[in-house]
Coordinates of C-alpha atoms in Angstrom, one line a residue:
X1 CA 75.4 29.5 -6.4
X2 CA 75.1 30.4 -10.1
X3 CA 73.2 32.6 -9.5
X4 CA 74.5 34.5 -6.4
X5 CA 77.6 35.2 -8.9
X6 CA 75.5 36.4 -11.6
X7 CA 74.1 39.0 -8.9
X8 CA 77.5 39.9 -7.6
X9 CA 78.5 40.6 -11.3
X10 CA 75.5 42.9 -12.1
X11 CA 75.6 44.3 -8.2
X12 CA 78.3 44.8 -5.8
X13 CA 77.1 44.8 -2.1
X14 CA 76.2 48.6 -1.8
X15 CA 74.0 48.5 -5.2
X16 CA 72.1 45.6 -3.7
X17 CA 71.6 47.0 -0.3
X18 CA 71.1 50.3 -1.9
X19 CA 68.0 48.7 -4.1
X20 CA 66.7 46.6 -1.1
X21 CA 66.0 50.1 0.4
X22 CA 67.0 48.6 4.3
X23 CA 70.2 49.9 5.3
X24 CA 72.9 49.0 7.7
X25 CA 71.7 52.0 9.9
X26 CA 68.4 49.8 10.9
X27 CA 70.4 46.7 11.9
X28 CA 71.6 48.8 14.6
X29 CA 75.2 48.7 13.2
X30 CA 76.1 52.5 14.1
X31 CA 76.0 51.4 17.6
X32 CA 76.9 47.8 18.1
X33 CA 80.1 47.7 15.4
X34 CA 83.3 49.8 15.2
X35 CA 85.1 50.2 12.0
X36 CA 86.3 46.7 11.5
X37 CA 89.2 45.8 9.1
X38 CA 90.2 46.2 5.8
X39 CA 88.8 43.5 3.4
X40 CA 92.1 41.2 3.0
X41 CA 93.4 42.3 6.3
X42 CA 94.1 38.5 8.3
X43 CA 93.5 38.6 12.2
X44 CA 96.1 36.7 14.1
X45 CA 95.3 34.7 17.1
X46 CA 97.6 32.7 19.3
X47 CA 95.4 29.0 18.8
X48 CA 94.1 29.5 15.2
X49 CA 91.3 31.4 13.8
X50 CA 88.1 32.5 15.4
X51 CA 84.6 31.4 15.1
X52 CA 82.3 34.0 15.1
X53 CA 79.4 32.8 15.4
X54 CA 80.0 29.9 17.9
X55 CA 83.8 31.3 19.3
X56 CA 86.8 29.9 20.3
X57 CA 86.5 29.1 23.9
X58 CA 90.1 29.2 25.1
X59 CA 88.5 28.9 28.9
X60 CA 88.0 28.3 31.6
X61 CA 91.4 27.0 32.3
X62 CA 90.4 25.7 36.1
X63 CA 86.3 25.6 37.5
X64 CA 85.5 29.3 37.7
X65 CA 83.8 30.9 41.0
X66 CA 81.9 33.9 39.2
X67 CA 79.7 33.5 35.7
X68 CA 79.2 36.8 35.5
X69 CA 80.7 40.7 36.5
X70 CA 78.6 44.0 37.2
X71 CA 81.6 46.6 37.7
X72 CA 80.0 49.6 39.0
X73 CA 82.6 52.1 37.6
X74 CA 83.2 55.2 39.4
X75 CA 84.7 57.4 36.4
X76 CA 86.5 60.6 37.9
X77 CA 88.5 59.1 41.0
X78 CA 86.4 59.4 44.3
X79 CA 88.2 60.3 47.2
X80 CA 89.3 57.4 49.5
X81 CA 89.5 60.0 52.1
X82 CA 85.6 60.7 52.0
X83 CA 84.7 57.6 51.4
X84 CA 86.7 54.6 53.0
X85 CA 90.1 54.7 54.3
X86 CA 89.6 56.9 57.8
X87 CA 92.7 58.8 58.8
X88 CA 92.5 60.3 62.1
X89 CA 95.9 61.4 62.1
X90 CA 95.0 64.1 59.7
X91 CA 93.2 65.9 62.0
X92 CA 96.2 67.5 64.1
X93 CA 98.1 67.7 61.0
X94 CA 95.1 69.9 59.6
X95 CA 96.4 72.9 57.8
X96 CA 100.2 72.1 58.5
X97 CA 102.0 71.7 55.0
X98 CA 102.7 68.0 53.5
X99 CA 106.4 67.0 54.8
X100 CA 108.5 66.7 51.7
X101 CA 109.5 63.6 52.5
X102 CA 105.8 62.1 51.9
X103 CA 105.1 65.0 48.9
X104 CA 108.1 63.5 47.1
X105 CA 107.4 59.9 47.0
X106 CA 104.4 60.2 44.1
X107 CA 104.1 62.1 41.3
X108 CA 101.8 64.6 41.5
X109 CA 99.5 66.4 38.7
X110 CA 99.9 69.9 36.8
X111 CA 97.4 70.9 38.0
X112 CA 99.3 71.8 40.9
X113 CA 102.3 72.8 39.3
X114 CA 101.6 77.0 40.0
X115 CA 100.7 75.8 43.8
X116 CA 103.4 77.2 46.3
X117 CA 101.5 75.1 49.3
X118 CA 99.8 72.0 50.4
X119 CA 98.5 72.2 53.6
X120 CA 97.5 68.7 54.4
X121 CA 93.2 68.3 54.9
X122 CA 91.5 66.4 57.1
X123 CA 87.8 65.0 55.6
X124 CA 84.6 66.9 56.6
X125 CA 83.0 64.2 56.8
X126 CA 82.4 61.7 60.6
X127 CA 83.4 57.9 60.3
X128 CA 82.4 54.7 62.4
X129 CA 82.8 51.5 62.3
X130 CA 80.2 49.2 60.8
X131 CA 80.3 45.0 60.8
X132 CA 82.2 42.3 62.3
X133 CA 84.6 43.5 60.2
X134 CA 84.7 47.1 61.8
X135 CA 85.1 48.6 58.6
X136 CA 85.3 51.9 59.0
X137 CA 83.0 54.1 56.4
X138 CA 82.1 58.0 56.2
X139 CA 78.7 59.4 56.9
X140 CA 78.0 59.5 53.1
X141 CA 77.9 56.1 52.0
X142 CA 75.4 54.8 54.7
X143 CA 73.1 52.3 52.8
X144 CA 77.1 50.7 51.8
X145 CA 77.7 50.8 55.6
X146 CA 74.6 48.7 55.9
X147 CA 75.8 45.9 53.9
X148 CA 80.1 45.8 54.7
X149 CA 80.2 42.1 55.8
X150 CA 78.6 41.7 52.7
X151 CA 82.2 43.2 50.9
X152 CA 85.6 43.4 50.7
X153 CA 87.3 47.0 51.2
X154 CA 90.6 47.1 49.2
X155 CA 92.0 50.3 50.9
X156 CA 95.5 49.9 49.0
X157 CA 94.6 49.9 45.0
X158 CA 97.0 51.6 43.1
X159 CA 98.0 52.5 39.7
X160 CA 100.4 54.2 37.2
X161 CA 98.4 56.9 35.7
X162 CA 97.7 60.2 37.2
X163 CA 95.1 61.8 34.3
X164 CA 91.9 60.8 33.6
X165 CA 91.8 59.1 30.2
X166 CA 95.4 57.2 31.0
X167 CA 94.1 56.1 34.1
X168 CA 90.7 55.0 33.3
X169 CA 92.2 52.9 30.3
X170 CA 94.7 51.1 32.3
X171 CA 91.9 49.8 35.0
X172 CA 89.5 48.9 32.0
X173 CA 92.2 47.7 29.4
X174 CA 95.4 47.3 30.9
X175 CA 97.0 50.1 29.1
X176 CA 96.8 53.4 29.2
X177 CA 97.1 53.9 25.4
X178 CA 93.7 53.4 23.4
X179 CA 93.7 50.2 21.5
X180 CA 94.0 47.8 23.9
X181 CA 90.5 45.4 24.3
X182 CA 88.7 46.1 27.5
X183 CA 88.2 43.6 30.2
X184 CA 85.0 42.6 29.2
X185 CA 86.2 42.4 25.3
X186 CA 88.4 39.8 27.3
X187 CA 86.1 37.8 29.2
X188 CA 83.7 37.8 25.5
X189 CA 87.1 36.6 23.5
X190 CA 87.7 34.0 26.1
X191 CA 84.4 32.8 27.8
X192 CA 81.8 33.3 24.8
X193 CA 78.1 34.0 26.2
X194 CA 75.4 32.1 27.9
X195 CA 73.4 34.0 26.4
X196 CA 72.3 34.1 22.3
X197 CA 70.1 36.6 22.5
X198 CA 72.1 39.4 24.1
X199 CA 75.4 41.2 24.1
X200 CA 78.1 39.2 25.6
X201 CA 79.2 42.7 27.1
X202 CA 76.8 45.9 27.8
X203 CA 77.6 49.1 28.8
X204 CA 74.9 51.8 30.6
X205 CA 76.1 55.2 31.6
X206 CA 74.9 57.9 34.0
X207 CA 76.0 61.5 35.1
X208 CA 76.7 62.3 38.7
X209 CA 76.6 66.6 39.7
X210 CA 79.9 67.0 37.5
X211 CA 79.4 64.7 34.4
X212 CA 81.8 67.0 32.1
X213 CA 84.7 65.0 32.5
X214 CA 85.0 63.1 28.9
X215 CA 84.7 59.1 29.0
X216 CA 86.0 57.7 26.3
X217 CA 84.3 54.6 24.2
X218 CA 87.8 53.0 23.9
X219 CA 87.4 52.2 27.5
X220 CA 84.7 49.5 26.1
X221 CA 85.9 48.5 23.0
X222 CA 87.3 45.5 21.4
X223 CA 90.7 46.7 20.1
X224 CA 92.3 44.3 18.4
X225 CA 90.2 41.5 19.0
X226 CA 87.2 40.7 16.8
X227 CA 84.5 43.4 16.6
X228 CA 81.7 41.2 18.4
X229 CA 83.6 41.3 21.1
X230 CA 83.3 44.6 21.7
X231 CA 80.3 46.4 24.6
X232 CA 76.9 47.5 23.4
X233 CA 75.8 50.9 24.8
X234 CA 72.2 51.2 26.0
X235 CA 71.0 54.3 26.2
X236 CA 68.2 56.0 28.8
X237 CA 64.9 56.5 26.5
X238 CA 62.8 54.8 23.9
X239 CA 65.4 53.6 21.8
X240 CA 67.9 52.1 24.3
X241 CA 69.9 50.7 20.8
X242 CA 69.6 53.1 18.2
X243 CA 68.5 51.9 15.0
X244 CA 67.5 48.8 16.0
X245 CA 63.8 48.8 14.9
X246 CA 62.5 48.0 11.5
X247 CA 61.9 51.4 9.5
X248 CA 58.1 52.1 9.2
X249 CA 57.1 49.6 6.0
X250 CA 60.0 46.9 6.8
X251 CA 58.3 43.5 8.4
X252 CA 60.3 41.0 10.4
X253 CA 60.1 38.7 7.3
X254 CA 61.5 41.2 5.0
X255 CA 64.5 41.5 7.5
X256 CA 64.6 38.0 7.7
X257 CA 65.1 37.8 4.0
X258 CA 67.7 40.7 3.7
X259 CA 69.5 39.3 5.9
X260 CA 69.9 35.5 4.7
X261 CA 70.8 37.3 1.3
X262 CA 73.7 39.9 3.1
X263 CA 75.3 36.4 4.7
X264 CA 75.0 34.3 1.6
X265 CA 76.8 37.1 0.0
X266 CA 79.5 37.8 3.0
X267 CA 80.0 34.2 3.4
X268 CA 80.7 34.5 -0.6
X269 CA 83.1 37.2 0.4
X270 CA 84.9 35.3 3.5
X271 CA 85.9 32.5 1.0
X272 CA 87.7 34.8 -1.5
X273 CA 89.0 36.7 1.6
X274 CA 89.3 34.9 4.4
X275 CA 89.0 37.6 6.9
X276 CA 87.8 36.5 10.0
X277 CA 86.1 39.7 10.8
X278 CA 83.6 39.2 7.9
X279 CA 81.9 36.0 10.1
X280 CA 82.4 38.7 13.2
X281 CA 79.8 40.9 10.9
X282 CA 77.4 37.9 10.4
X283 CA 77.7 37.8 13.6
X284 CA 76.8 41.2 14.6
X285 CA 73.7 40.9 11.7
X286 CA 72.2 38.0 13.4
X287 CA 72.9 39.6 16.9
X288 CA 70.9 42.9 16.1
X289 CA 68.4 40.6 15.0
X290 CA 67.7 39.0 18.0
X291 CA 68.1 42.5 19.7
X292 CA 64.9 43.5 18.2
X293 CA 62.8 41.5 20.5
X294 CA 65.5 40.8 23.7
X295 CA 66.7 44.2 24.4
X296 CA 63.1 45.8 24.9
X297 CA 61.9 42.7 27.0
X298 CA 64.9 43.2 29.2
X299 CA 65.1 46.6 29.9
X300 CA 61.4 47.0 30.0
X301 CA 60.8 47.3 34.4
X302 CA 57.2 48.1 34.2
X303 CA 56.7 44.7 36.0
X304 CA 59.1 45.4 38.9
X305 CA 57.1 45.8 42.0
X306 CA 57.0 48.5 44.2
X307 CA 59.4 47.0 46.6
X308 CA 62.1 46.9 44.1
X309 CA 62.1 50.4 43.1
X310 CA 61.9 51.4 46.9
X311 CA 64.6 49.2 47.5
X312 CA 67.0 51.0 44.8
X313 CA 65.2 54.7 45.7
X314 CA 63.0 56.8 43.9
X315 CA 65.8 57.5 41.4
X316 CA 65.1 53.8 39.7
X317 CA 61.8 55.3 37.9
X318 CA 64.1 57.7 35.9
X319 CA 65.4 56.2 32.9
X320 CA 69.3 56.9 32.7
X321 CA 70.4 57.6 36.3
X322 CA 72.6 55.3 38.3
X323 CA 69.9 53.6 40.2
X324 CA 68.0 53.1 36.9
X325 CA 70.8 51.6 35.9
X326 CA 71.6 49.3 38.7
X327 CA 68.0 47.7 38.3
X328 CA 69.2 47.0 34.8
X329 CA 72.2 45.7 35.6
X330 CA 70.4 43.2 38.0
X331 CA 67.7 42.3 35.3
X332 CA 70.9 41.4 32.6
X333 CA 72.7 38.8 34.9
X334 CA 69.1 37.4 35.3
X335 CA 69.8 37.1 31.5
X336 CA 73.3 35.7 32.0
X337 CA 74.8 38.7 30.0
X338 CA 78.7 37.8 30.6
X339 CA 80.0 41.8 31.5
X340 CA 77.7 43.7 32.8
X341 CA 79.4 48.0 32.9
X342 CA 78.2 50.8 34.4
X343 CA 80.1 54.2 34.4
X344 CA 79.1 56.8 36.7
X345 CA 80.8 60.2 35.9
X346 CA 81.1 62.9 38.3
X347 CA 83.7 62.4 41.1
X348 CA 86.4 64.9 39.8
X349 CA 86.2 67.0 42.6
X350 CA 89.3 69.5 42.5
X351 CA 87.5 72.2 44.1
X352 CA 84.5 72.1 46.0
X353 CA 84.8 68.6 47.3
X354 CA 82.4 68.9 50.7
X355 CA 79.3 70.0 48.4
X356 CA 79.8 67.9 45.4
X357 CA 81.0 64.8 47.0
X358 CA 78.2 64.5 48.8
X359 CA 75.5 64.8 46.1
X360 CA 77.8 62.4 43.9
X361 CA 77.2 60.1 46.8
X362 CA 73.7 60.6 47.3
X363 CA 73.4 59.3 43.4
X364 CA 75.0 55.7 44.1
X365 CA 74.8 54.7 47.8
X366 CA 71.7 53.4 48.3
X367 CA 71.6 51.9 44.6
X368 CA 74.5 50.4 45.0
X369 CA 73.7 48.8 48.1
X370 CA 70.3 47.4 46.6
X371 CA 72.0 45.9 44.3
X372 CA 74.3 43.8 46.1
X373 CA 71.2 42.9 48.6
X374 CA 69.2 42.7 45.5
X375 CA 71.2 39.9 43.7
X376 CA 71.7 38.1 47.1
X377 CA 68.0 37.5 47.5
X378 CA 67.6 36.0 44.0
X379 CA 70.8 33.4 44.4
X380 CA 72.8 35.5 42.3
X381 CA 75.2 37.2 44.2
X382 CA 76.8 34.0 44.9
X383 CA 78.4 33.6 41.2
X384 CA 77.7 37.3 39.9
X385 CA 80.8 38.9 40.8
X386 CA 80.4 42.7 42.3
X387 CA 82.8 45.7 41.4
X388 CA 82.9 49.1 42.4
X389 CA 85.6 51.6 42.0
X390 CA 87.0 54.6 39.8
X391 CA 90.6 54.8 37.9
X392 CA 92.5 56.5 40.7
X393 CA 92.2 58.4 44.5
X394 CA 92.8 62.0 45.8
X395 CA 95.2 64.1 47.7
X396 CA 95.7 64.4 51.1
X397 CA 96.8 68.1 50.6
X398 CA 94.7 70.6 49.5
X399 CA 94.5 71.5 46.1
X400 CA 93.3 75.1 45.7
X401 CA 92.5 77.4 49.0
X402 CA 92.0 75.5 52.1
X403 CA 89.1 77.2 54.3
X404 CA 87.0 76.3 57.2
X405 CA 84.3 74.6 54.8
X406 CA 85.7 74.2 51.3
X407 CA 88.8 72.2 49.8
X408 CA 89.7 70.2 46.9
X409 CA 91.5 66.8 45.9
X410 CA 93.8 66.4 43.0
X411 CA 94.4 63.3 41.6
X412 CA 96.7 60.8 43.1
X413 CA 97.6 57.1 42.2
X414 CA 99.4 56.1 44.9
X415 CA 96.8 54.1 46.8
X416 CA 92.6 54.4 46.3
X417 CA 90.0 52.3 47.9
X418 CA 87.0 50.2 45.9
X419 CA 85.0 47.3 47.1
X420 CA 84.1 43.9 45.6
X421 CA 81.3 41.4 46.6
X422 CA 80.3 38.3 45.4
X423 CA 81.5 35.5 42.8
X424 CA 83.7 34.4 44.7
X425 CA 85.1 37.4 46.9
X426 CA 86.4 36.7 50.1
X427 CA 83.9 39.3 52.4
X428 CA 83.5 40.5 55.5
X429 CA 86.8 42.0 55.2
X430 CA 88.9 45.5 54.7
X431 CA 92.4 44.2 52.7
X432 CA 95.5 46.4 52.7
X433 CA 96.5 49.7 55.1
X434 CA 97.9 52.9 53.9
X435 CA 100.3 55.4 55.6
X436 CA 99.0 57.4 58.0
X437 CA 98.3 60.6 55.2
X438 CA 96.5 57.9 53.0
X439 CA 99.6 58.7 50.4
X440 CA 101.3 55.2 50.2
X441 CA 100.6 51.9 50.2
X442 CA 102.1 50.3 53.6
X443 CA 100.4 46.6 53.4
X444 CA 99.1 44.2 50.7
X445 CA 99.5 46.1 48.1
X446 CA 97.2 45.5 45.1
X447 CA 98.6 47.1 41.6
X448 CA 95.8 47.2 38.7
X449 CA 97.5 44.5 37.1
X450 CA 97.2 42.2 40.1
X451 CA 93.4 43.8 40.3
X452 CA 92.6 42.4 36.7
X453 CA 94.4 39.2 37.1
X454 CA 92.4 38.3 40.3
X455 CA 89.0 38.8 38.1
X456 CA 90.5 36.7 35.4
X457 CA 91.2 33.9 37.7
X458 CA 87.5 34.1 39.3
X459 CA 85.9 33.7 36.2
X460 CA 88.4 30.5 35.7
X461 CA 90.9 32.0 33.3
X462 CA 95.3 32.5 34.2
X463 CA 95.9 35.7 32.6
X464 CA 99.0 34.4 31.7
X465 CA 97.0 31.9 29.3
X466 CA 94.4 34.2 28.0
X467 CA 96.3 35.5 24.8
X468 CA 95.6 37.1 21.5
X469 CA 98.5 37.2 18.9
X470 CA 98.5 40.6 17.0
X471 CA 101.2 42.1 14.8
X472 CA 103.5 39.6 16.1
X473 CA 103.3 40.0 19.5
X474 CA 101.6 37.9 22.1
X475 CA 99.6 40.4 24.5
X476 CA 96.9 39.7 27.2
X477 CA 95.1 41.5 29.6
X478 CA 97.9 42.2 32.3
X479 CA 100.9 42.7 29.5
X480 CA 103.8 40.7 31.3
X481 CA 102.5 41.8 34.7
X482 CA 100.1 40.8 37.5
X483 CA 99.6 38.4 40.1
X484 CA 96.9 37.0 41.2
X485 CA 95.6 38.3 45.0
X486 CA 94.9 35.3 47.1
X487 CA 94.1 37.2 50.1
X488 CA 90.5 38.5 48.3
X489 CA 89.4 35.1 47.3
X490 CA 87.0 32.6 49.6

């Protein structure tokens, strides 16, 4: 100990770092940490401080149903009207404007603000019935039709939000201001892993035929919770972590070495300190290190067999697109990764909604499906729960010029549709009706908060227990709202 404080008197941490000629850049800290706090600044948590290395399990509060999540994010809102929730009656209301009194009851975008009509649009697309459920499903999603009393439709979602970025946070945070923790940040904070080796939470993103619409990283971070907490990105290509090789010269034993010297010295640090978030970054050190060897291994699928990749379509051979990313997603909750995300951007279709919605569903039918069929021959669908949805619906009205082949679909958050499978899902089943112009929600309504704290309670937790005490205030995942939806679990 001597002489660790001799060094710290000749050296502080950047002039030792800055010697050793390593880096934080190579321990893959530019992509698995976010700015953390101020040296001095304290973390408050509603049952005492946090462990980062071994954390404060806070859960589960009852025997959980699902170990693990793979939400298959559908970032841009697809329409429920193209996809699942069938509504005939549209078709002799086709071209007739929206009746004020159904117009009025939601708020609608400004994007239509300048639009003097709203001629009501029946989908291009045929639906039948599929299942013993009878789920009704559009021509585009057939591989999904294949496999309906293998899900649960929700048809009567709904939300607060009605742009993109206000939307998308509430689903994935709760809120739809940035700063909020994510849901997986949540599950990390209150589960902990099952795995050492690997991210509690990992993130993979692809682009549909419109991938312009931004996604913002706050949708996976940690907020106020510690920065471990927070999802790892891989990225499509050699380096699915950047910066998490050795530089040319630097041997694992060199690493090795840095690195017990950078914890004896932030461990000197946390006892003059006591911040928390310096164990979070020992943490995070001895996490990348690991990642050297685990991430490679797990996203290497040289070894699938052909079946596998016929199974999830040609698309699985090329690194970053959704069905790539589904067979990763399958080969992490092999590896008992906690929160498994995948966004898919793309579905903002406010003009030209026949042509594009159709190649956006080309891009995640048939992988989606595999998935689900995938995980159910291995055992793990049972306890791997299944999510797929985006942040909001569309219009019944036209937005733009209706004609006898083209339309478009603003954004609407009065009711959307998404499916769920496995973990613990109640399938076989479509829950909730909207009215007949898919506008409102007429049965079983399910608000984002009740969405979230249905999740919670499969993986064991009440969101009304799962707190984090920050600035004062008590918060959790659902604020003060959400109930949980008994009719969607077995």
């Amino acid at each position: 100990m001597e002489d660790l404080k001799k060094v710290l008197t000749q050296l502080n941490r950047r002039d030792f770092l800055t010697k050793a000629g390593l880096g934080f850049g190579s321990i893959a800290l530019s992509s698995i940490l976010q700015a953390g706090t101020l040296p001095g600044a304290r973390r408050e948590e509603a049952e005492g401080a946090e462990s980062a290395i071994a954390p404060f399990v806070r859960g589960p509060h009852f025997a959980p149903k699902a170990k693990r999540i793979i939400y298959l994010f559908q970032s841009g809102g697809p329409s429920q009207l193209e996809t699942f929730d069938y509504k005939p009656a549209l078709a002799k209301w086709h071209g007739q404007e929206i009746p004020d009194s159904i117009k009025s009851t939601q708020r609608n975008s400004g994007m239509v603000a300048g639009q003097s009509t709203f001629p009501l649009v029946k989908s291009i697309y045929d639906f039948r019935q599929y299942g013993q459920s009878g789920a009704w499903v559009s021509e585009l999603l057939p591989y999904t039709a294949g496999i309906v009393d293998d899900l649960c439709i929700v048809k009567s979602v709904f939300t607060e939000a009605i742009n993109h970025e206000p939307a998308v946070m509430f689903v994935q945070t709760g809120s739809q201001q940035s700063g909020r923790p994510s849901m997986g940040s949540w599950l990390s904070y209150g589960l902990g892993s099952d795995n050492q080796n690997l991210p509690h939470f990992m993130v993979l993103i692809s682009k549909g035929v419109s991938g312009d619409q931004p996604l913002s990283t706050a949708a996976w971070a940690n907020g106020f919770l510690a920065s471990h907490h927070q999802g790892v990105q891989l990225r499509a290509g050699k380096n699915p972590v950047l910066y998490l090789q050795n530089p040319y010269g630097v041997h694992k034993e060199d690493r090795r070495r840095a690195l017990d010297r950078i914890k004896e010295l932030n461990e000197h640090q946390f006892t003059l300190w006591g911040d928390p978030e310096i164990q979070s970054k020992i943490s995070q050190y001895e996490m990348a290190y690991k990642m050297q060897t685990s991430v490679p291994e797990a996203v290497d699928t040289s070894g699938e067999p052909d079946y596998i990749y016929k199974m999830y379509g040609e698309d699985a051979r090329k690194p970053g697109t959704f069905a790539a990313n589904c067979l990763l997603a399958r080969r992490m909750a092999e590896r008992d990764v906690k929160f498994i995300q995948l966004y898919h951007m793309g579905w903002d279709q406010h003009g030209d909604l026949p042509k594009n919605i159709a190649k956006q569903a080309r891009d995640v039918d048939q992988a989606s499906a595999a998935l689900v069929k995938d995980l159910k021959q291995r055992g793990l669908l049972e306890d791997t729960l299944v999510v797929w949805g985006g942040e909001f619906g569309r219009t019944s009205f036209s937005q733009g010029k209706l004609t006898a082949d083209n339309y478009g679909r603003d954004h609407h958050p009065g009711c959307f549709s998404m499916w769920m499978t496995g973990g613990g899902i109640k399938t076989g089943q479509v829950y909730g009706e909207t009215d007949e112009f898919s506008y409102n929600v007429v049965k079983d309504g399910v608000h984002v908060h009740d969405f979230q704290a249905t999740l919670l309670h499969l993986f064991g937790l009440d969101h009304e227990k799962l707190i984090f005490k920050h600035q004062g205030r008590r918060y959790r995942l659902t604020d003060v709202h959400g109930k949980v939806v008994k009719g969607l679990i077995a």
